[in-house]
Short mmCIF file of C-alpha atoms in Angstrom, two decimals:
data_model
loop_
_atom_site.label_atom_id
_atom_site.label_comp_id
_atom_site.label_asym_id
_atom_site.label_seq_id
_atom_site.Cartn_x
_atom_site.Cartn_y
_atom_site.Cartn_z
CA MET A 20 89.25 116.13 59.09
CA GLU A 21 88.61 112.66 57.64
CA PHE A 22 91.54 110.24 57.76
CA THR A 23 92.94 109.20 54.38
CA LEU A 24 96.48 108.96 53.05
CA ASP A 25 96.04 112.36 51.36
CA SER A 26 94.91 114.07 54.57
CA LEU A 27 97.73 112.37 56.50
CA SER A 28 100.23 113.51 53.86
CA ALA A 29 98.98 117.09 54.19
CA LEU A 30 99.43 116.95 57.96
CA MET A 31 102.94 115.53 57.60
CA ALA A 32 103.84 118.33 55.19
CA ASP A 33 102.68 121.03 57.62
CA PRO A 34 105.60 121.92 59.93
CA ALA A 35 103.19 123.32 62.54
CA VAL A 36 101.67 119.85 63.02
CA ARG A 37 103.69 118.03 65.67
CA GLY A 38 101.86 114.71 65.52
CA LEU A 39 98.81 112.82 66.71
CA SER A 40 97.63 111.71 70.13
CA ILE A 41 94.69 109.81 71.54
CA LEU A 42 93.53 109.46 75.14
CA ARG A 43 91.34 106.50 76.11
CA HIS A 44 89.71 105.96 79.52
CA LEU A 45 89.56 102.29 80.51
CA GLN A 46 87.69 100.32 83.18
CA PRO A 47 88.12 96.73 84.41
CA LEU A 48 86.24 94.04 82.51
CA GLY A 49 84.49 93.25 85.80
CA GLY A 50 83.20 96.83 86.00
CA PRO A 51 84.28 100.05 87.75
CA GLY A 52 85.86 99.37 91.14
CA ASP A 53 86.82 95.78 90.38
CA ALA A 54 90.30 94.72 91.51
CA ILE A 55 92.95 94.18 88.84
CA SER A 56 96.56 93.00 88.83
CA PRO A 57 99.34 95.48 87.96
CA PRO A 58 102.65 94.25 86.49
CA THR A 59 105.46 93.25 88.82
CA PHE A 60 109.12 94.16 88.36
CA ALA A 61 112.21 92.53 89.83
CA GLN A 62 113.88 94.20 92.78
CA ALA A 63 117.31 95.71 92.38
CA GLU A 64 120.18 93.55 93.59
CA GLY A 65 120.53 93.85 97.35
CA ASP A 66 116.95 95.02 97.92
CA GLU A 67 114.46 93.01 99.90
CA LYS A 68 112.92 90.14 97.99
CA GLY A 69 109.44 90.49 96.60
CA PRO A 70 107.67 92.09 93.66
CA ARG A 71 108.03 95.78 92.89
CA TYR A 72 105.31 97.99 91.44
CA VAL A 73 105.61 101.38 89.77
CA TRP A 74 103.78 103.99 91.86
CA SER A 75 103.76 107.76 91.48
CA GLU A 76 101.65 110.78 92.36
CA ARG A 77 99.85 113.00 89.90
CA LYS A 78 97.44 115.90 90.00
CA VAL A 79 94.04 115.14 88.45
CA ASP A 80 91.56 118.03 88.48
CA ASP A 81 93.76 119.76 91.09
CA GLU A 82 93.60 116.66 93.32
CA LEU A 83 96.80 114.77 94.19
CA VAL A 84 96.19 111.06 93.56
CA ASN A 85 98.21 107.85 93.47
CA THR A 86 98.85 106.28 90.09
CA CYS A 87 100.14 102.80 89.23
CA LEU A 88 101.69 101.72 85.94
CA LEU A 89 99.60 99.02 84.26
CA ASP A 90 101.51 98.70 80.96
CA SER A 91 104.81 100.33 80.04
CA PRO A 92 105.73 101.80 76.63
CA ALA A 93 107.99 98.79 76.00
CA SER A 94 105.18 96.37 76.76
CA GLN A 95 102.74 98.35 74.61
CA ALA A 96 105.28 98.20 71.75
CA ASN A 97 105.34 94.42 72.08
CA ARG A 98 101.55 94.38 71.88
CA ILE A 99 101.69 96.54 68.75
CA GLU A 100 104.05 94.00 67.20
CA GLU A 101 101.73 91.14 68.17
CA SER A 102 98.79 92.96 66.60
CA LEU A 103 100.69 93.65 63.37
CA LEU A 104 101.91 90.06 63.22
CA GLU A 105 98.29 88.93 63.55
CA LEU A 106 97.44 91.01 60.47
CA VAL A 107 100.43 89.55 58.61
CA SER A 108 99.39 86.00 59.53
CA ALA A 109 95.87 86.72 58.26
CA ASP A 110 97.36 87.97 54.96
CA LYS A 111 95.97 91.46 55.60
CA LEU A 112 99.38 93.14 55.74
CA ARG A 113 102.72 92.61 54.04
CA LEU A 114 105.89 93.45 55.94
CA PRO A 115 109.54 92.62 55.14
CA LEU A 116 110.11 90.03 57.86
CA HIS A 117 112.98 87.81 58.85
CA ARG A 118 111.57 84.37 59.65
CA MET A 119 113.65 82.03 61.81
CA HIS A 120 112.93 78.40 62.65
CA VAL A 121 113.76 77.46 66.24
CA PRO A 122 113.64 73.74 67.07
CA HIS A 123 110.90 72.73 69.54
CA ILE A 124 109.57 76.30 69.58
CA GLY A 125 108.57 77.02 66.02
CA GLU A 126 108.83 80.12 63.90
CA LEU A 127 110.01 83.48 65.25
CA THR A 128 110.09 86.73 63.30
CA ASP A 129 111.47 90.23 63.79
CA LEU A 130 108.18 91.06 65.52
CA ASP A 131 108.72 88.32 68.13
CA LEU A 132 112.30 89.18 69.07
CA PRO A 133 113.18 91.87 71.65
CA HIS A 134 115.42 93.97 69.37
CA ARG A 135 113.54 93.34 66.14
CA THR A 136 115.86 92.99 63.12
CA TYR A 137 118.78 94.15 65.28
CA ASP A 138 118.31 91.18 67.62
CA ALA A 139 121.42 89.06 68.22
CA ALA A 140 119.46 85.89 67.39
CA ILE A 141 119.12 87.20 63.82
CA GLY A 142 122.65 88.60 63.77
CA THR A 143 124.11 85.17 64.54
CA ALA A 144 121.69 83.16 62.38
CA LYS A 145 122.32 81.62 58.97
CA LEU A 146 120.37 81.69 55.74
CA THR A 147 118.90 78.37 54.65
CA ASP A 148 121.84 77.88 52.24
CA GLY A 149 124.27 78.10 55.17
CA THR A 150 125.44 81.68 54.58
CA GLU A 151 125.87 83.74 57.73
CA TRP A 152 123.16 86.39 57.88
CA ARG A 153 125.67 89.06 58.91
CA LYS A 154 127.47 88.48 55.59
CA SER A 155 124.30 88.65 53.49
CA GLU A 156 123.35 91.57 51.25
CA VAL A 157 120.26 92.30 53.36
CA ALA A 158 122.37 92.52 56.52
CA LYS A 159 124.82 94.85 54.79
CA GLN A 160 122.02 97.16 53.67
CA VAL A 161 120.33 97.15 57.09
CA ARG A 162 123.55 97.99 58.88
CA GLU A 163 124.63 100.70 56.45
CA ALA A 164 121.38 102.62 56.91
CA SER A 165 121.53 105.84 58.88
CA ARG A 166 119.22 108.67 59.83
CA LYS A 167 120.62 110.62 56.87
CA ASP A 168 119.53 107.88 54.47
CA ALA A 169 117.37 105.09 55.90
CA ALA A 170 115.91 103.88 52.58
CA SER A 171 117.40 100.40 53.00
CA LEU A 172 116.03 100.15 56.54
CA LEU A 173 112.62 101.16 55.19
CA GLU A 174 112.97 98.39 52.61
CA HIS A 175 113.99 95.63 55.01
CA ALA A 176 113.02 96.62 58.59
CA PRO A 177 110.55 99.55 58.76
CA LEU A 178 109.35 98.71 62.28
CA ILE A 179 112.71 99.90 63.63
CA LEU A 180 111.92 103.37 62.23
CA ILE A 181 108.57 103.33 64.06
CA LEU A 182 109.19 101.49 67.33
CA GLY A 183 112.89 102.28 67.63
CA GLY A 184 115.99 100.13 67.73
CA TRP A 185 119.67 100.00 68.59
CA ASP A 186 122.11 97.79 66.71
CA SER A 187 124.25 97.34 69.83
CA HIS A 188 125.98 94.11 68.72
CA SER A 189 127.00 95.07 65.20
CA GLY A 190 130.56 96.09 66.03
CA THR A 191 129.93 99.41 64.28
CA ALA A 192 131.50 102.37 66.01
CA ALA A 193 128.85 104.16 68.04
CA ASN A 194 127.85 107.49 66.53
CA ALA A 195 124.77 109.63 66.16
CA TRP A 196 123.80 108.38 62.72
CA GLN A 197 124.16 104.63 62.36
CA GLY A 198 122.30 101.81 64.12
CA ARG A 199 120.38 103.98 66.61
CA HIS A 200 116.80 105.00 65.94
CA GLU A 201 114.39 106.56 68.42
CA LYS A 202 110.78 105.47 68.66
CA ALA A 203 108.22 107.55 66.77
CA ILE A 204 105.14 106.04 68.39
CA TRP A 205 104.56 105.11 71.99
CA SER A 206 101.74 104.25 74.35
CA LYS A 207 101.28 103.50 78.05
CA VAL A 208 98.48 102.55 80.44
CA VAL A 209 98.30 104.07 83.94
CA ALA A 210 95.78 103.48 86.74
CA ILE A 211 94.48 106.78 88.14
CA ASP A 212 93.55 107.20 91.82
CA ALA A 213 94.77 103.70 92.61
CA PHE A 214 94.61 101.87 95.95
CA LYS A 215 96.47 98.77 97.08
CA MET A 216 94.74 95.52 97.99
CA ASN A 217 96.86 92.77 99.59
CA ARG A 218 96.40 89.25 98.27
CA PRO A 219 96.55 86.26 100.64
CA GLY A 220 98.18 83.08 99.39
CA GLY A 221 97.89 79.41 100.23
CA ARG A 222 97.71 75.90 98.83
CA LEU A 223 95.25 73.06 99.26
CA ASP A 224 96.43 69.48 98.90
CA PRO A 225 93.73 66.91 98.12
CA MET A 226 96.04 64.20 99.48
CA GLY A 227 96.40 65.96 102.83
CA LEU A 228 100.19 65.68 102.82
CA PRO A 229 101.98 67.34 105.76
CA SER A 230 103.93 70.22 104.27
CA SER A 231 106.72 70.15 106.86
CA GLN A 232 107.51 66.44 106.51
CA LYS A 233 110.77 65.59 104.75
CA VAL A 234 110.53 63.06 101.93
CA ASP A 235 113.12 61.88 99.42
CA LEU A 236 111.51 62.10 95.96
CA GLY A 237 114.78 61.50 94.14
CA ASP A 238 116.66 64.64 95.09
CA GLY A 239 117.39 64.07 98.77
CA ASP A 240 115.28 64.59 101.91
CA LYS A 241 113.40 67.86 101.54
CA LYS A 242 110.26 69.28 103.02
CA LEU A 243 107.22 68.56 100.91
CA VAL A 244 106.37 72.26 100.82
CA ASP A 245 109.75 72.91 99.18
CA GLN A 246 108.87 70.34 96.52
CA GLY A 247 105.50 71.85 95.66
CA LEU A 248 103.45 69.49 97.82
CA GLY A 249 101.56 69.61 101.09
CA VAL A 250 99.08 72.03 102.60
CA VAL A 251 100.04 75.70 102.89
CA PRO A 252 97.49 77.54 105.08
CA PRO A 253 96.19 80.82 103.58
CA SER A 254 98.26 83.69 104.93
CA MET A 255 99.57 87.17 104.26
CA GLU A 256 103.25 86.91 103.44
CA LYS A 257 105.70 89.70 104.14
CA HIS A 258 105.81 90.70 100.47
CA PRO A 259 102.52 89.59 98.97
CA ARG A 260 101.52 90.33 95.42
CA LEU A 261 99.05 93.17 95.19
CA SER A 262 95.80 93.84 93.44
CA ILE A 263 94.63 97.41 93.00
CA THR A 264 91.40 99.29 92.56
CA MET A 265 91.25 102.56 90.63
CA ARG A 266 88.97 105.36 89.54
CA TYR A 267 89.87 104.55 85.93
CA ALA A 268 92.90 103.82 83.75
CA GLU A 269 94.14 106.07 80.99
CA GLN A 270 95.88 104.92 77.84
CA ARG A 271 97.79 107.69 76.08
CA SER A 272 99.13 106.93 72.60
CA VAL A 273 101.28 109.28 70.52
CA ILE A 274 102.72 109.52 67.00
CA SER A 275 105.57 112.03 66.69
CA PHE A 276 105.92 113.50 63.20
CA GLY A 277 109.11 115.17 64.39
CA VAL A 278 110.89 111.82 64.57
CA PHE A 279 109.95 110.96 60.98
CA ARG A 280 110.99 114.41 59.74
CA LYS A 281 114.53 113.90 61.06
CA ILE A 282 115.02 110.82 58.88
CA GLY A 283 116.08 111.07 55.24
CA PHE A 284 115.37 108.55 52.50
CA GLY A 285 117.30 109.89 49.52
CA GLY A 286 115.58 113.11 48.43
CA ALA A 287 112.41 115.17 48.65
CA GLY A 288 110.11 112.83 46.70
CA LYS A 289 111.42 109.75 48.48
CA ASP A 290 111.35 111.49 51.86
CA ASP A 291 107.69 112.45 51.53
CA ALA A 292 106.55 109.01 50.36
CA ALA A 293 108.54 107.21 53.07
CA ARG A 294 107.34 109.44 55.90
CA ASP A 295 103.71 109.15 54.80
CA PHE A 296 104.03 105.35 54.80
CA LEU A 297 105.67 105.23 58.22
CA ALA A 298 103.00 107.49 59.70
CA ALA A 299 100.24 105.33 58.20
CA LEU A 300 101.90 102.15 59.51
CA GLY A 301 102.25 103.75 62.95
CA ILE A 302 98.56 104.64 62.99
CA LEU A 303 97.74 101.07 61.94
CA GLY A 304 99.87 99.70 64.77
CA LEU A 305 98.14 101.86 67.38
CA ALA A 306 94.66 101.25 65.96
CA ALA A 307 95.30 97.50 66.08
CA LEU A 308 96.65 97.85 69.63
CA HIS A 309 93.51 99.68 70.73
CA ARG A 310 91.35 96.99 69.14
CA ASN A 311 93.25 94.00 70.50
CA GLY A 312 95.09 95.21 73.58
CA GLY A 313 92.51 95.14 76.38
CA HIS A 314 93.88 91.95 77.95
CA LEU A 315 97.10 92.88 79.72
CA ARG A 316 97.67 89.87 82.00
CA SER A 317 95.88 87.47 84.35
CA GLU A 318 93.17 89.39 86.24
CA CYS A 319 93.78 92.55 84.22
CA ASP A 320 91.34 92.93 81.34
CA LEU A 321 90.29 96.46 80.46
CA VAL A 322 87.55 97.92 78.26
CA CYS A 323 87.35 101.44 76.80
CA GLU A 324 84.58 103.57 78.30
CA ALA A 325 85.48 106.91 76.66
CA THR A 326 87.98 108.51 74.30
CA ASP A 327 88.74 111.98 72.99
CA GLY A 328 89.52 110.53 69.55
CA TRP A 329 92.59 111.11 67.42
CA GLN A 330 93.78 114.66 67.99
CA VAL A 331 95.95 116.57 65.52
CA ARG A 332 98.42 118.42 67.72
CA ARG A 333 99.46 121.81 66.32
CA ASP A 334 101.67 124.69 67.36
CA ASP A 335 99.66 127.42 65.69
CA ALA A 336 95.99 126.45 66.19
CA PRO A 337 93.67 124.47 68.46
CA ASP A 338 93.73 120.71 68.22
CA GLU A 339 91.65 119.19 65.43
CA LEU A 340 89.92 115.80 65.39
CA LEU A 341 91.14 113.29 62.81
CA SER A 342 88.02 111.17 62.30
CA GLY A 343 87.56 107.79 60.68
CA VAL A 344 90.69 106.12 62.07
CA THR A 345 90.10 102.36 62.19
CA VAL A 346 92.20 99.30 61.53
CA GLU A 347 90.65 98.98 58.09
CA SER A 348 91.11 102.64 57.11
CA ALA A 349 94.71 102.51 58.36
CA ARG A 350 95.35 99.33 56.35
CA GLN A 351 94.04 101.13 53.27
CA ALA A 352 96.33 104.10 53.94
CA VAL A 353 99.32 101.76 54.26
CA GLN A 354 98.45 100.07 50.96
CA ASP A 355 97.95 103.43 49.24
CA ALA A 356 101.30 104.63 50.57
CA LEU A 357 103.08 101.52 49.31
CA ALA A 358 101.50 101.99 45.88
CA ARG A 359 103.42 105.28 45.61
CA PHE A 360 106.81 103.69 46.28
CA PRO A 361 107.70 102.66 42.68
CA SER A 362 107.11 106.14 41.22
CA SER A 363 109.10 107.64 44.12
CA GLY A 364 112.03 105.29 43.58
CA LEU A 365 111.62 103.49 46.92
CA ARG A 366 111.84 99.73 47.37
CA PHE A 367 109.99 97.47 49.79
CA ARG A 368 110.77 93.80 50.30
CA THR A 369 107.65 91.64 50.62
CA GLU A 370 109.16 88.14 50.71
CA PRO A 371 110.49 86.85 54.06
CA VAL A 372 114.15 86.09 54.66
CA ASP A 373 114.27 82.54 56.02
CA LEU A 374 116.89 81.83 58.67
CA ARG A 375 118.17 79.03 60.87
CA ILE A 376 119.15 79.71 64.46
CA HIS A 377 122.82 79.27 65.28
CA GLU A 378 123.53 75.68 66.30
CA SER A 379 125.34 76.76 69.45
CA LEU A 380 122.18 78.50 70.64
CA VAL A 381 120.28 75.25 70.15
CA ALA A 382 122.84 73.52 72.38
CA ALA A 383 122.52 76.32 74.94
CA MET A 384 118.77 75.70 75.01
CA GLY A 385 119.47 72.11 76.01
CA ARG A 386 118.20 70.76 72.70
CA SER A 387 119.95 68.17 70.57
CA GLU A 388 118.89 69.01 67.02
CA ILE A 389 118.88 71.92 64.61
#
């Protein structure tokens, strides 16, 4: 099946179609067998100091192997946002953003903030005319949206309906319908058949300063090594950072039609148009992620060596390949879906809402101006 908005709409209308998935096999930029750096996570309070990695065991072809998490669903969601923001900045995509100026940092949008439009930085911000955002009409519409009728969230913050969100600081009584939306797309990257490699550490000092000597550099007598100076001989510390090698990494990405089908937008015609748009935007986000997301962190660049393509996952028949999915074809599907909004009675804000960060947050950042 060739990917277009019409074919996507037909899949969304078929209750036996559960969604789409794609599996990609990745290898290090340096080639198979090259060492890469997995992400580190903080230890729980009271645990020994040092970085923590996410290891687990899995059966692959009936063989029990070690796996290591290379990029979590939350991190992949951030990369999707970065990729979509890149399209917005290049004027290749229009999204209803909030745009906030932060002194000495620059401009931040919903796609930069951890909780998207529900982020407390937006909730405490002010419009450029001085009105509190939380008292604005946009804020009222965003916070009145529910899973029964999310048309206003579609209009002002559609990424929450795709990547999920929780309006945990709104003061609204917690219930099953308002301010809580599960993610409809997700992705993760896992190293398969992974092995640890310890990394020695050390520091050269071109001045030859003795690391153990105490010197007062304005903050009392302290060892030079504790002030970032002196020679530190290469050594294996008790809790060194690790590199890993692997057979390959797999990136699994999913779009759940079931999540979209649980959300209402005001009636059958509106529901269909909204769900088709959200599915197209989700495909665009994942396609852009796959195109841009090979660099995960320092010493962890990955390239795709094989993929099974976009699979239509059904209850009642074998999987079917959805061909022709690219960033450009997904952009076209998004535009075609938006073109159907007026006749369906849906609205979509295209102009940004400009905000100023709360002055108390500027002070908390140690800055002196707003």
